[in-house]
């Protein structure tokens, strides 16, 4: 059973960089076939796809956030991470890491529990 | 980007009711890349259906999906107390960005 767990600061100041790590257990990021994703949910709102990374390092980002987002992977630690720069209050959200199985014709089949990140001074 | 529009945004129903939620894509997408999720309050979304009509392992058979092209449907044949939640469709067609519908909240009548 694959499990994902987000970790990182719950409070970030405006203009700073939001940094989160997702630790994967029960499966190897390096096994291939899956895309390791970040998805966020603004308070009381719907889901927004931020981007994903493949174990080899290739990444894709939402154009609406692309200039501020970096997703990276550390296969030795079975982790992947999110950095979102120049944050504002509009970036306050629950951030989920997840496994995307679209290459298998499936959806996002495993999710972390989510972590609330508040942007405030 | 492909826009996904769900209707209704919310609905009230009783236990035992048949419930239908619609998702419309702004352009034709392969049914292989349309997914449905259930999200209970305070929890992460859960994959219910992938490829428009394939039931994820462990999901009750009262859930079903159908559709093709631009129009897709999620049906709950007999609503149970644990089904009161918000439901989202998502497309993962060809190239990112993946997009979600705005959600449909199913409430108790």
PDB file of N, CA and C in Angstrom, chain B:
ATOM      1  N   UNK B   1      -6.071  25.606 -22.102  1.00  0.00           N
ATOM      2  CA  UNK B   1      -6.431  24.622 -21.089  1.00  0.00           C
ATOM      3  C   UNK B   1      -7.856  24.114 -21.334  1.00  0.00           C
ATOM      4  N   UNK B   2      -8.083  22.857 -20.986  1.00  0.00           N
ATOM      5  CA  UNK B   2      -9.415  22.288 -21.088  1.00  0.00           C
ATOM      6  C   UNK B   2     -10.193  22.628 -19.827  1.00  0.00           C
ATOM      7  N   UNK B   3     -11.338  23.266 -20.004  1.00  0.00           N
ATOM      8  CA  UNK B   3     -12.171  23.638 -18.870  1.00  0.00           C
ATOM      9  C   UNK B   3     -13.184  22.528 -18.612  1.00  0.00           C
ATOM     10  N   UNK B   4     -13.384  22.219 -17.346  1.00  0.00           N
ATOM     11  CA  UNK B   4     -14.342  21.199 -16.944  1.00  0.00           C
ATOM     12  C   UNK B   4     -15.457  21.865 -16.146  1.00  0.00           C
ATOM     13  N   UNK B   5     -16.690  21.659 -16.559  1.00  0.00           N
ATOM     14  CA  UNK B   5     -17.825  22.289 -15.908  1.00  0.00           C
ATOM     15  C   UNK B   5     -18.778  21.221 -15.386  1.00  0.00           C
ATOM     16  N   UNK B   6     -18.996  21.237 -14.096  1.00  0.00           N
ATOM     17  CA  UNK B   6     -19.894  20.272 -13.475  1.00  0.00           C
ATOM     18  C   UNK B   6     -21.266  20.892 -13.211  1.00  0.00           C
ATOM     19  N   UNK B   7     -22.275  20.060 -13.260  1.00  0.00           N
ATOM     20  CA  UNK B   7     -23.603  20.499 -12.845  1.00  0.00           C
ATOM     21  C   UNK B   7     -24.351  19.329 -12.203  1.00  0.00           C
ATOM     22  N   UNK B   8     -25.144  19.633 -11.163  1.00  0.00           N
ATOM     23  CA  UNK B   8     -25.239  20.956 -10.541  1.00  0.00           C
ATOM     24  C   UNK B   8     -24.028  21.228  -9.637  1.00  0.00           C
ATOM     25  N   UNK B   9     -23.952  22.423  -9.086  1.00  0.00           N
ATOM     26  CA  UNK B   9     -22.892  22.737  -8.123  1.00  0.00           C
ATOM     27  C   UNK B   9     -23.184  22.111  -6.774  1.00  0.00           C
ATOM     28  N   UNK B  10     -24.460  21.935  -6.482  1.00  0.00           N
ATOM     29  CA  UNK B  10     -24.869  21.249  -5.268  1.00  0.00           C
ATOM     30  C   UNK B  10     -26.234  20.629  -5.477  1.00  0.00           C
ATOM     31  N   UNK B  11     -26.526  19.633  -4.672  1.00  0.00           N
ATOM     32  CA  UNK B  11     -27.834  19.004  -4.734  1.00  0.00           C
ATOM     33  C   UNK B  11     -28.186  18.433  -3.368  1.00  0.00           C
ATOM     34  N   UNK B  12     -29.471  18.365  -3.107  1.00  0.00           N
ATOM     35  CA  UNK B  12     -29.968  17.742  -1.880  1.00  0.00           C
ATOM     36  C   UNK B  12     -30.700  16.465  -2.256  1.00  0.00           C
ATOM     37  N   UNK B  13     -30.400  15.405  -1.554  1.00  0.00           N
ATOM     38  CA  UNK B  13     -31.017  14.122  -1.866  1.00  0.00           C
ATOM     39  C   UNK B  13     -31.185  13.305  -0.598  1.00  0.00           C
ATOM     40  N   UNK B  14     -32.029  12.302  -0.684  1.00  0.00           N
ATOM     41  CA  UNK B  14     -32.301  11.437   0.456  1.00  0.00           C
ATOM     42  C   UNK B  14     -31.606  10.099   0.284  1.00  0.00           C
ATOM     43  N   UNK B  15     -31.395   9.433   1.400  1.00  0.00           N
ATOM     44  CA  UNK B  15     -30.831   8.083   1.347  1.00  0.00           C
ATOM     45  C   UNK B  15     -31.734   7.210   0.478  1.00  0.00           C
ATOM     46  N   UNK B  16     -31.119   6.489  -0.423  1.00  0.00           N
ATOM     47  CA  UNK B  16     -31.859   5.635  -1.342  1.00  0.00           C
ATOM     48  C   UNK B  16     -32.126   6.265  -2.692  1.00  0.00           C
ATOM     49  N   UNK B  17     -31.929   7.573  -2.821  1.00  0.00           N
ATOM     50  CA  UNK B  17     -32.161   8.257  -4.087  1.00  0.00           C
ATOM     51  C   UNK B  17     -31.097   7.876  -5.107  1.00  0.00           C
ATOM     52  N   UNK B  18     -31.485   8.012  -6.364  1.00  0.00           N
ATOM     53  CA  UNK B  18     -30.542   7.887  -7.474  1.00  0.00           C
ATOM     54  C   UNK B  18     -30.035   9.293  -7.784  1.00  0.00           C
ATOM     55  N   UNK B  19     -28.730   9.457  -7.852  1.00  0.00           N
ATOM     56  CA  UNK B  19     -28.121  10.778  -8.037  1.00  0.00           C
ATOM     57  C   UNK B  19     -27.251  10.758  -9.298  1.00  0.00           C
ATOM     58  N   UNK B  20     -27.384  11.814 -10.083  1.00  0.00           N
ATOM     59  CA  UNK B  20     -26.589  11.932 -11.306  1.00  0.00           C
ATOM     60  C   UNK B  20     -25.882  13.282 -11.328  1.00  0.00           C
ATOM     61  N   UNK B  21     -24.598  13.253 -11.583  1.00  0.00           N
ATOM     62  CA  UNK B  21     -23.777  14.459 -11.691  1.00  0.00           C
ATOM     63  C   UNK B  21     -23.168  14.474 -13.091  1.00  0.00           C
ATOM     64  N   UNK B  22     -23.202  15.649 -13.710  1.00  0.00           N
ATOM     65  CA  UNK B  22     -22.698  15.789 -15.076  1.00  0.00           C
ATOM     66  C   UNK B  22     -21.427  16.615 -15.106  1.00  0.00           C
ATOM     67  N   UNK B  23     -20.542  16.234 -16.003  1.00  0.00           N
ATOM     68  CA  UNK B  23     -19.278  16.953 -16.208  1.00  0.00           C
ATOM     69  C   UNK B  23     -19.120  17.178 -17.709  1.00  0.00           C
ATOM     70  N   UNK B  24     -18.908  18.431 -18.086  1.00  0.00           N
ATOM     71  CA  UNK B  24     -18.746  18.763 -19.502  1.00  0.00           C
ATOM     72  C   UNK B  24     -17.369  19.365 -19.743  1.00  0.00           C
ATOM     73  N   UNK B  25     -16.668  18.849 -20.750  1.00  0.00           N
ATOM     74  CA  UNK B  25     -15.355  19.369 -21.115  1.00  0.00           C
ATOM     75  C   UNK B  25     -15.490  20.418 -22.212  1.00  0.00           C
ATOM     76  N   UNK B  26     -14.572  21.383 -22.218  1.00  0.00           N
ATOM     77  CA  UNK B  26     -14.630  22.469 -23.201  1.00  0.00           C
ATOM     78  C   UNK B  26     -14.212  22.015 -24.593  1.00  0.00           C
ATOM     79  N   UNK B  27     -13.619  20.820 -24.672  1.00  0.00           N
ATOM     80  CA  UNK B  27     -13.313  20.220 -25.963  1.00  0.00           C
ATOM     81  C   UNK B  27     -13.397  18.705 -25.806  1.00  0.00           C
ATOM     82  N   UNK B  28     -13.494  18.020 -26.911  1.00  0.00           N
ATOM     83  CA  UNK B  28     -13.617  16.573 -26.839  1.00  0.00           C
ATOM     84  C   UNK B  28     -12.354  15.942 -26.240  1.00  0.00           C
ATOM     85  N   UNK B  29     -12.551  15.042 -25.310  1.00  0.00           N
ATOM     86  CA  UNK B  29     -11.430  14.325 -24.707  1.00  0.00           C
ATOM     87  C   UNK B  29     -11.703  12.830 -24.790  1.00  0.00           C
ATOM     88  N   UNK B  30     -10.661  12.060 -24.846  1.00  0.00           N
ATOM     89  CA  UNK B  30     -10.835  10.610 -24.826  1.00  0.00           C
ATOM     90  C   UNK B  30     -11.423  10.186 -23.491  1.00  0.00           C
ATOM     91  N   UNK B  31     -12.352   9.268 -23.521  1.00  0.00           N
ATOM     92  CA  UNK B  31     -12.946   8.800 -22.268  1.00  0.00           C
ATOM     93  C   UNK B  31     -11.907   8.113 -21.385  1.00  0.00           C
ATOM     94  N   UNK B  32     -10.774   7.741 -21.971  1.00  0.00           N
ATOM     95  CA  UNK B  32      -9.710   7.127 -21.172  1.00  0.00           C
ATOM     96  C   UNK B  32      -9.119   8.072 -20.142  1.00  0.00           C
ATOM     97  N   UNK B  33      -9.405   9.361 -20.290  1.00  0.00           N
ATOM     98  CA  UNK B  33      -8.727  10.341 -19.447  1.00  0.00           C
ATOM     99  C   UNK B  33      -9.700  11.211 -18.671  1.00  0.00           C
ATOM    100  N   UNK B  34     -10.813  10.619 -18.254  1.00  0.00           N
ATOM    101  CA  UNK B  34     -11.770  11.326 -17.433  1.00  0.00           C
ATOM    102  C   UNK B  34     -11.946  10.543 -16.133  1.00  0.00           C
ATOM    103  N   UNK B  35     -11.695  11.224 -15.021  1.00  0.00           N
ATOM    104  CA  UNK B  35     -11.723  10.579 -13.707  1.00  0.00           C
ATOM    105  C   UNK B  35     -12.704  11.288 -12.779  1.00  0.00           C
ATOM    106  N   UNK B  36     -13.178  10.548 -11.801  1.00  0.00           N
ATOM    107  CA  UNK B  36     -14.089  11.096 -10.780  1.00  0.00           C
ATOM    108  C   UNK B  36     -13.522  10.832  -9.386  1.00  0.00           C
ATOM    109  N   UNK B  37     -13.662  11.830  -8.508  1.00  0.00           N
ATOM    110  CA  UNK B  37     -13.166  11.748  -7.132  1.00  0.00           C
ATOM    111  C   UNK B  37     -14.279  12.117  -6.167  1.00  0.00           C
ATOM    112  N   UNK B  38     -14.177  11.554  -4.980  1.00  0.00           N
ATOM    113  CA  UNK B  38     -15.054  11.892  -3.860  1.00  0.00           C
ATOM    114  C   UNK B  38     -14.202  12.520  -2.773  1.00  0.00           C
ATOM    115  N   UNK B  39     -14.673  13.627  -2.211  1.00  0.00           N
ATOM    116  CA  UNK B  39     -13.948  14.252  -1.115  1.00  0.00           C
ATOM    117  C   UNK B  39     -14.889  14.507   0.056  1.00  0.00           C
ATOM    118  N   UNK B  40     -14.595  13.868   1.156  1.00  0.00           N
ATOM    119  CA  UNK B  40     -15.323  14.130   2.392  1.00  0.00           C
ATOM    120  C   UNK B  40     -14.676  15.319   3.088  1.00  0.00           C
ATOM    121  N   UNK B  41     -15.434  16.043   3.912  1.00  0.00           N
ATOM    122  CA  UNK B  41     -14.889  17.232   4.577  1.00  0.00           C
ATOM    123  C   UNK B  41     -13.635  16.920   5.377  1.00  0.00           C
ATOM    124  N   UNK B  42     -12.607  17.731   5.175  1.00  0.00           N
ATOM    125  CA  UNK B  42     -11.370  17.579   5.930  1.00  0.00           C
ATOM    126  C   UNK B  42     -10.485  16.434   5.486  1.00  0.00           C
ATOM    127  N   UNK B  43     -10.853  15.772   4.394  1.00  0.00           N
ATOM    128  CA  UNK B  43     -10.068  14.631   3.931  1.00  0.00           C
ATOM    129  C   UNK B  43      -9.552  14.864   2.511  1.00  0.00           C
ATOM    130  N   UNK B  44      -8.576  14.066   2.126  1.00  0.00           N
ATOM    131  CA  UNK B  44      -8.070  14.121   0.761  1.00  0.00           C
ATOM    132  C   UNK B  44      -9.086  13.500  -0.187  1.00  0.00           C
ATOM    133  N   UNK B  45      -9.083  13.944  -1.434  1.00  0.00           N
ATOM    134  CA  UNK B  45      -9.942  13.290  -2.431  1.00  0.00           C
ATOM    135  C   UNK B  45      -9.598  11.808  -2.571  1.00  0.00           C
ATOM    136  N   UNK B  46     -10.598  11.056  -3.004  1.00  0.00           N
ATOM    137  CA  UNK B  46     -10.439   9.613  -3.201  1.00  0.00           C
ATOM    138  C   UNK B  46     -10.887   9.286  -4.619  1.00  0.00           C
ATOM    139  N   UNK B  47     -10.045   8.549  -5.340  1.00  0.00           N
ATOM    140  CA  UNK B  47     -10.388   8.169  -6.713  1.00  0.00           C
ATOM    141  C   UNK B  47     -11.534   7.166  -6.704  1.00  0.00           C
ATOM    142  N   UNK B  48     -12.615   7.501  -7.406  1.00  0.00           N
ATOM    143  CA  UNK B  48     -13.763   6.597  -7.510  1.00  0.00           C
ATOM    144  C   UNK B  48     -13.766   5.830  -8.833  1.00  0.00           C
ATOM    145  N   UNK B  49     -13.634   6.610  -9.902  1.00  0.00           N
ATOM    146  CA  UNK B  49     -13.770   6.071 -11.251  1.00  0.00           C
ATOM    147  C   UNK B  49     -12.688   6.665 -12.133  1.00  0.00           C
ATOM    148  N   UNK B  50     -12.054   5.823 -12.937  1.00  0.00           N
ATOM    149  CA  UNK B  50     -11.073   6.294 -13.903  1.00  0.00           C
ATOM    150  C   UNK B  50     -11.482   5.829 -15.296  1.00  0.00           C
ATOM    151  N   UNK B  51     -10.917   6.457 -16.283  1.00  0.00           N
ATOM    152  CA  UNK B  51     -11.260   6.144 -17.672  1.00  0.00           C
ATOM    153  C   UNK B  51     -12.770   6.161 -17.885  1.00  0.00           C
ATOM    154  N   UNK B  52     -13.410   7.137 -17.283  1.00  0.00           N
ATOM    155  CA  UNK B  52     -14.843   7.419 -17.444  1.00  0.00           C
ATOM    156  C   UNK B  52     -15.784   6.399 -16.814  1.00  0.00           C
ATOM    157  N   UNK B  53     -15.415   5.122 -16.836  1.00  0.00           N
ATOM    158  CA  UNK B  53     -16.377   4.118 -16.393  1.00  0.00           C
ATOM    159  C   UNK B  53     -15.774   2.965 -15.597  1.00  0.00           C
ATOM    160  N   UNK B  54     -14.484   3.002 -15.349  1.00  0.00           N
ATOM    161  CA  UNK B  54     -13.834   1.909 -14.616  1.00  0.00           C
ATOM    162  C   UNK B  54     -13.829   2.201 -13.124  1.00  0.00           C
ATOM    163  N   UNK B  55     -14.356   1.271 -12.359  1.00  0.00           N
ATOM    164  CA  UNK B  55     -14.461   1.450 -10.918  1.00  0.00           C
ATOM    165  C   UNK B  55     -13.121   1.160 -10.253  1.00  0.00           C
ATOM    166  N   UNK B  56     -12.652   2.103  -9.444  1.00  0.00           N
ATOM    167  CA  UNK B  56     -11.412   1.872  -8.694  1.00  0.00           C
ATOM    168  C   UNK B  56     -11.639   0.733  -7.705  1.00  0.00           C
ATOM    169  N   UNK B  57     -10.607  -0.039  -7.450  1.00  0.00           N
ATOM    170  CA  UNK B  57     -10.684  -1.149  -6.517  1.00  0.00           C
ATOM    171  C   UNK B  57     -11.231  -0.691  -5.167  1.00  0.00           C
ATOM    172  N   UNK B  58     -12.211  -1.433  -4.670  1.00  0.00           N
ATOM    173  CA  UNK B  58     -12.772  -1.148  -3.354  1.00  0.00           C
ATOM    174  C   UNK B  58     -13.944  -0.189  -3.354  1.00  0.00           C
ATOM    175  N   UNK B  59     -14.242   0.415  -4.489  1.00  0.00           N
ATOM    176  CA  UNK B  59     -15.359   1.371  -4.575  1.00  0.00           C
ATOM    177  C   UNK B  59     -16.664   0.589  -4.787  1.00  0.00           C
ATOM    178  N   UNK B  60     -17.690   0.913  -4.021  1.00  0.00           N
ATOM    179  CA  UNK B  60     -18.957   0.170  -4.132  1.00  0.00           C
ATOM    180  C   UNK B  60     -19.562   0.249  -5.528  1.00  0.00           C
ATOM    181  N   UNK B  61     -20.250  -0.806  -5.901  1.00  0.00           N
ATOM    182  CA  UNK B  61     -20.800  -0.910  -7.255  1.00  0.00           C
ATOM    183  C   UNK B  61     -21.990   0.021  -7.491  1.00  0.00           C
ATOM    184  N   UNK B  62     -22.467   0.693  -6.454  1.00  0.00           N
ATOM    185  CA  UNK B  62     -23.549   1.668  -6.672  1.00  0.00           C
ATOM    186  C   UNK B  62     -23.046   2.917  -7.415  1.00  0.00           C
ATOM    187  N   UNK B  63     -21.726   3.074  -7.468  1.00  0.00           N
ATOM    188  CA  UNK B  63     -21.136   4.155  -8.242  1.00  0.00           C
ATOM    189  C   UNK B  63     -20.878   3.666  -9.669  1.00  0.00           C
ATOM    190  N   UNK B  64     -21.226   4.498 -10.635  1.00  0.00           N
ATOM    191  CA  UNK B  64     -20.917   4.170 -12.019  1.00  0.00           C
ATOM    192  C   UNK B  64     -20.660   5.440 -12.808  1.00  0.00           C
ATOM    193  N   UNK B  65     -19.914   5.297 -13.888  1.00  0.00           N
ATOM    194  CA  UNK B  65     -19.603   6.437 -14.737  1.00  0.00           C
ATOM    195  C   UNK B  65     -19.837   6.085 -16.190  1.00  0.00           C
ATOM    196  N   UNK B  66     -20.135   7.125 -16.961  1.00  0.00           N
ATOM    197  CA  UNK B  66     -20.345   6.915 -18.388  1.00  0.00           C
ATOM    198  C   UNK B  66     -20.032   8.197 -19.133  1.00  0.00           C
ATOM    199  N   UNK B  67     -20.038   8.092 -20.437  1.00  0.00           N
ATOM    200  CA  UNK B  67     -19.862   9.278 -21.262  1.00  0.00           C
ATOM    201  C   UNK B  67     -18.725   9.163 -22.246  1.00  0.00           C
ATOM    202  N   UNK B  68     -18.683  10.129 -23.142  1.00  0.00           N
ATOM    203  CA  UNK B  68     -17.630  10.206 -24.144  1.00  0.00           C
ATOM    204  C   UNK B  68     -17.641  11.593 -24.764  1.00  0.00           C
ATOM    205  N   UNK B  69     -16.569  11.905 -25.473  1.00  0.00           N
ATOM    206  CA  UNK B  69     -16.512  13.199 -26.128  1.00  0.00           C
ATOM    207  C   UNK B  69     -16.366  14.343 -25.138  1.00  0.00           C
ATOM    208  N   UNK B  70     -17.423  15.095 -24.945  1.00  0.00           N
ATOM    209  CA  UNK B  70     -17.385  16.225 -24.014  1.00  0.00           C
ATOM    210  C   UNK B  70     -18.291  16.031 -22.809  1.00  0.00           C
ATOM    211  N   UNK B  71     -19.145  15.038 -22.820  1.00  0.00           N
ATOM    212  CA  UNK B  71     -20.143  14.895 -21.771  1.00  0.00           C
ATOM    213  C   UNK B  71     -20.001  13.577 -21.011  1.00  0.00           C
ATOM    214  N   UNK B  72     -19.885  13.715 -19.696  1.00  0.00           N
ATOM    215  CA  UNK B  72     -19.649  12.569 -18.832  1.00  0.00           C
ATOM    216  C   UNK B  72     -20.585  12.639 -17.623  1.00  0.00           C
ATOM    217  N   UNK B  73     -20.872  11.462 -17.054  1.00  0.00           N
ATOM    218  CA  UNK B  73     -21.827  11.380 -15.962  1.00  0.00           C
ATOM    219  C   UNK B  73     -21.329  10.448 -14.875  1.00  0.00           C
ATOM    220  N   UNK B  74     -21.520  10.869 -13.630  1.00  0.00           N
ATOM    221  CA  UNK B  74     -21.320  10.011 -12.468  1.00  0.00           C
ATOM    222  C   UNK B  74     -22.694   9.736 -11.879  1.00  0.00           C
ATOM    223  N   UNK B  75     -22.986   8.477 -11.648  1.00  0.00           N
ATOM    224  CA  UNK B  75     -24.275   8.092 -11.081  1.00  0.00           C
ATOM    225  C   UNK B  75     -24.070   7.292  -9.803  1.00  0.00           C
ATOM    226  N   UNK B  76     -24.853   7.642  -8.790  1.00  0.00           N
ATOM    227  CA  UNK B  76     -24.926   6.842  -7.571  1.00  0.00           C
ATOM    228  C   UNK B  76     -26.316   6.229  -7.576  1.00  0.00           C
ATOM    229  N   UNK B  77     -26.387   4.919  -7.660  1.00  0.00           N
ATOM    230  CA  UNK B  77     -27.682   4.280  -7.901  1.00  0.00           C
ATOM    231  C   UNK B  77     -28.614   4.344  -6.694  1.00  0.00           C
ATOM    232  N   UNK B  78     -28.058   4.262  -5.506  1.00  0.00           N
ATOM    233  CA  UNK B  78     -28.862   4.313  -4.289  1.00  0.00           C
ATOM    234  C   UNK B  78     -28.009   4.978  -3.213  1.00  0.00           C
ATOM    235  N   UNK B  79     -28.272   6.248  -2.983  1.00  0.00           N
ATOM    236  CA  UNK B  79     -27.421   7.067  -2.120  1.00  0.00           C
ATOM    237  C   UNK B  79     -27.385   6.518  -0.692  1.00  0.00           C
ATOM    238  N   UNK B  80     -26.193   6.390  -0.166  1.00  0.00           N
ATOM    239  CA  UNK B  80     -25.999   5.920   1.200  1.00  0.00           C
ATOM    240  C   UNK B  80     -25.491   7.058   2.079  1.00  0.00           C
ATOM    241  N   UNK B  81     -25.647   6.946   3.401  1.00  0.00           N
ATOM    242  CA  UNK B  81     -25.227   8.046   4.287  1.00  0.00           C
ATOM    243  C   UNK B  81     -23.765   8.450   4.095  1.00  0.00           C
ATOM    244  N   UNK B  82     -22.904   7.496   3.797  1.00  0.00           N
ATOM    245  CA  UNK B  82     -21.481   7.794   3.643  1.00  0.00           C
ATOM    246  C   UNK B  82     -21.156   8.459   2.302  1.00  0.00           C
ATOM    247  N   UNK B  83     -22.158   8.615   1.431  1.00  0.00           N
ATOM    248  CA  UNK B  83     -21.926   9.218   0.116  1.00  0.00           C
ATOM    249  C   UNK B  83     -22.096  10.730   0.119  1.00  0.00           C
ATOM    250  N   UNK B  84     -22.530  11.284   1.235  1.00  0.00           N
ATOM    251  CA  UNK B  84     -22.686  12.727   1.288  1.00  0.00           C
ATOM    252  C   UNK B  84     -21.287  13.348   1.361  1.00  0.00           C
ATOM    253  N   UNK B  85     -20.930  14.010   0.263  1.00  0.00           N
ATOM    254  CA  UNK B  85     -19.566  14.497   0.068  1.00  0.00           C
ATOM    255  C   UNK B  85     -19.571  15.409  -1.151  1.00  0.00           C
ATOM    256  N   UNK B  86     -18.379  15.868  -1.541  1.00  0.00           N
ATOM    257  CA  UNK B  86     -18.223  16.655  -2.757  1.00  0.00           C
ATOM    258  C   UNK B  86     -17.530  15.790  -3.803  1.00  0.00           C
ATOM    259  N   UNK B  87     -18.016  15.885  -5.018  1.00  0.00           N
ATOM    260  CA  UNK B  87     -17.508  15.061  -6.113  1.00  0.00           C
ATOM    261  C   UNK B  87     -16.891  15.954  -7.186  1.00  0.00           C
ATOM    262  N   UNK B  88     -15.742  15.519  -7.687  1.00  0.00           N
ATOM    263  CA  UNK B  88     -15.017  16.271  -8.714  1.00  0.00           C
ATOM    264  C   UNK B  88     -14.716  15.377  -9.917  1.00  0.00           C
ATOM    265  N   UNK B  89     -14.848  15.956 -11.104  1.00  0.00           N
ATOM    266  CA  UNK B  89     -14.323  15.290 -12.287  1.00  0.00           C
ATOM    267  C   UNK B  89     -12.961  15.905 -12.610  1.00  0.00           C
ATOM    268  N   UNK B  90     -12.163  15.164 -13.354  1.00  0.00           N
ATOM    269  CA  UNK B  90     -10.829  15.623 -13.741  1.00  0.00           C
ATOM    270  C   UNK B  90     -10.494  15.051 -15.115  1.00  0.00           C
ATOM    271  N   UNK B  91      -9.829  15.878 -15.951  1.00  0.00           N
ATOM    272  CA  UNK B  91      -9.333  15.378 -17.229  1.00  0.00           C
ATOM    273  C   UNK B  91      -7.821  15.321 -17.194  1.00  0.00           C
ATOM    274  N   UNK B  92      -7.302  14.254 -17.812  1.00  0.00           N
ATOM    275  CA  UNK B  92      -5.848  14.100 -17.943  1.00  0.00           C
ATOM    276  C   UNK B  92      -5.547  13.745 -19.396  1.00  0.00           C
ATOM    277  N   UNK B  93      -6.096  14.554 -20.317  1.00  0.00           N
ATOM    278  CA  UNK B  93      -6.039  14.253 -21.738  1.00  0.00           C
ATOM    279  C   UNK B  93      -4.788  14.816 -22.393  1.00  0.00           C
ATOM    280  N   UNK B  94      -3.982  13.965 -22.914  1.00  0.00           N
ATOM    281  CA  UNK B  94      -2.778  14.223 -23.702  1.00  0.00           C
ATOM    282  C   UNK B  94      -1.713  15.017 -22.940  1.00  0.00           C
ATOM    283  N   UNK B  95      -1.887  16.341 -22.841  1.00  0.00           N
ATOM    284  CA  UNK B  95      -0.844  17.146 -22.199  1.00  0.00           C
ATOM    285  C   UNK B  95      -1.407  17.997 -21.073  1.00  0.00           C
ATOM    286  N   UNK B  96      -0.587  18.224 -20.057  1.00  0.00           N
ATOM    287  CA  UNK B  96      -1.014  19.092 -18.945  1.00  0.00           C
ATOM    288  C   UNK B  96      -1.231  20.533 -19.430  1.00  0.00           C
ATOM    289  N   UNK B  97      -1.972  21.350 -18.677  1.00  0.00           N
ATOM    290  CA  UNK B  97      -2.339  21.121 -17.283  1.00  0.00           C
ATOM    291  C   UNK B  97      -3.593  20.267 -17.142  1.00  0.00           C
ATOM    292  N   UNK B  98      -3.561  19.368 -16.140  1.00  0.00           N
ATOM    293  CA  UNK B  98      -4.785  18.654 -15.801  1.00  0.00           C
ATOM    294  C   UNK B  98      -5.724  19.635 -15.125  1.00  0.00           C
ATOM    295  N   UNK B  99      -7.007  19.479 -15.340  1.00  0.00           N
ATOM    296  CA  UNK B  99      -7.982  20.384 -14.749  1.00  0.00           C
ATOM    297  C   UNK B  99      -9.126  19.598 -14.121  1.00  0.00           C
ATOM    298  N   UNK B 100      -9.692  20.199 -13.081  1.00  0.00           N
ATOM    299  CA  UNK B 100     -10.804  19.619 -12.349  1.00  0.00           C
ATOM    300  C   UNK B 100     -12.073  20.438 -12.590  1.00  0.00           C
ATOM    301  N   UNK B 101     -13.210  19.796 -12.450  1.00  0.00           N
ATOM    302  CA  UNK B 101     -14.449  20.530 -12.371  1.00  0.00           C
ATOM    303  C   UNK B 101     -14.506  21.266 -11.037  1.00  0.00           C
ATOM    304  N   UNK B 102     -15.470  22.142 -10.902  1.00  0.00           N
ATOM    305  CA  UNK B 102     -15.559  22.981  -9.703  1.00  0.00           C
ATOM    306  C   UNK B 102     -16.131  22.236  -8.503  1.00  0.00           C
ATOM    307  N   UNK B 103     -16.642  21.038  -8.746  1.00  0.00           N
ATOM    308  CA  UNK B 103     -17.167  20.231  -7.656  1.00  0.00           C
ATOM    309  C   UNK B 103     -18.676  20.257  -7.570  1.00  0.00           C
ATOM    310  N   UNK B 104     -19.233  19.152  -7.089  1.00  0.00           N
ATOM    311  CA  UNK B 104     -20.665  19.047  -6.814  1.00  0.00           C
ATOM    312  C   UNK B 104     -20.833  18.537  -5.393  1.00  0.00           C
ATOM    313  N   UNK B 105     -21.459  19.342  -4.568  1.00  0.00           N
ATOM    314  CA  UNK B 105     -21.663  18.972  -3.164  1.00  0.00           C
ATOM    315  C   UNK B 105     -22.999  18.254  -3.034  1.00  0.00           C
ATOM    316  N   UNK B 106     -22.959  17.036  -2.526  1.00  0.00           N
ATOM    317  CA  UNK B 106     -24.163  16.244  -2.318  1.00  0.00           C
ATOM    318  C   UNK B 106     -24.531  16.332  -0.842  1.00  0.00           C
ATOM    319  N   UNK B 107     -25.693  16.912  -0.563  1.00  0.00           N
ATOM    320  CA  UNK B 107     -26.134  17.152   0.803  1.00  0.00           C
ATOM    321  C   UNK B 107     -27.377  16.348   1.133  1.00  0.00           C
ATOM    322  N   UNK B 108     -27.600  16.200   2.427  1.00  0.00           N
ATOM    323  CA  UNK B 108     -28.764  15.448   2.893  1.00  0.00           C
ATOM    324  C   UNK B 108     -30.013  16.311   2.809  1.00  0.00           C
ATOM    325  N   UNK B 109     -31.070  15.751   2.221  1.00  0.00           N
ATOM    326  CA  UNK B 109     -32.337  16.485   2.160  1.00  0.00           C
ATOM    327  C   UNK B 109     -33.062  16.333   3.492  1.00  0.00           C
TER     328      UNK B 109
END
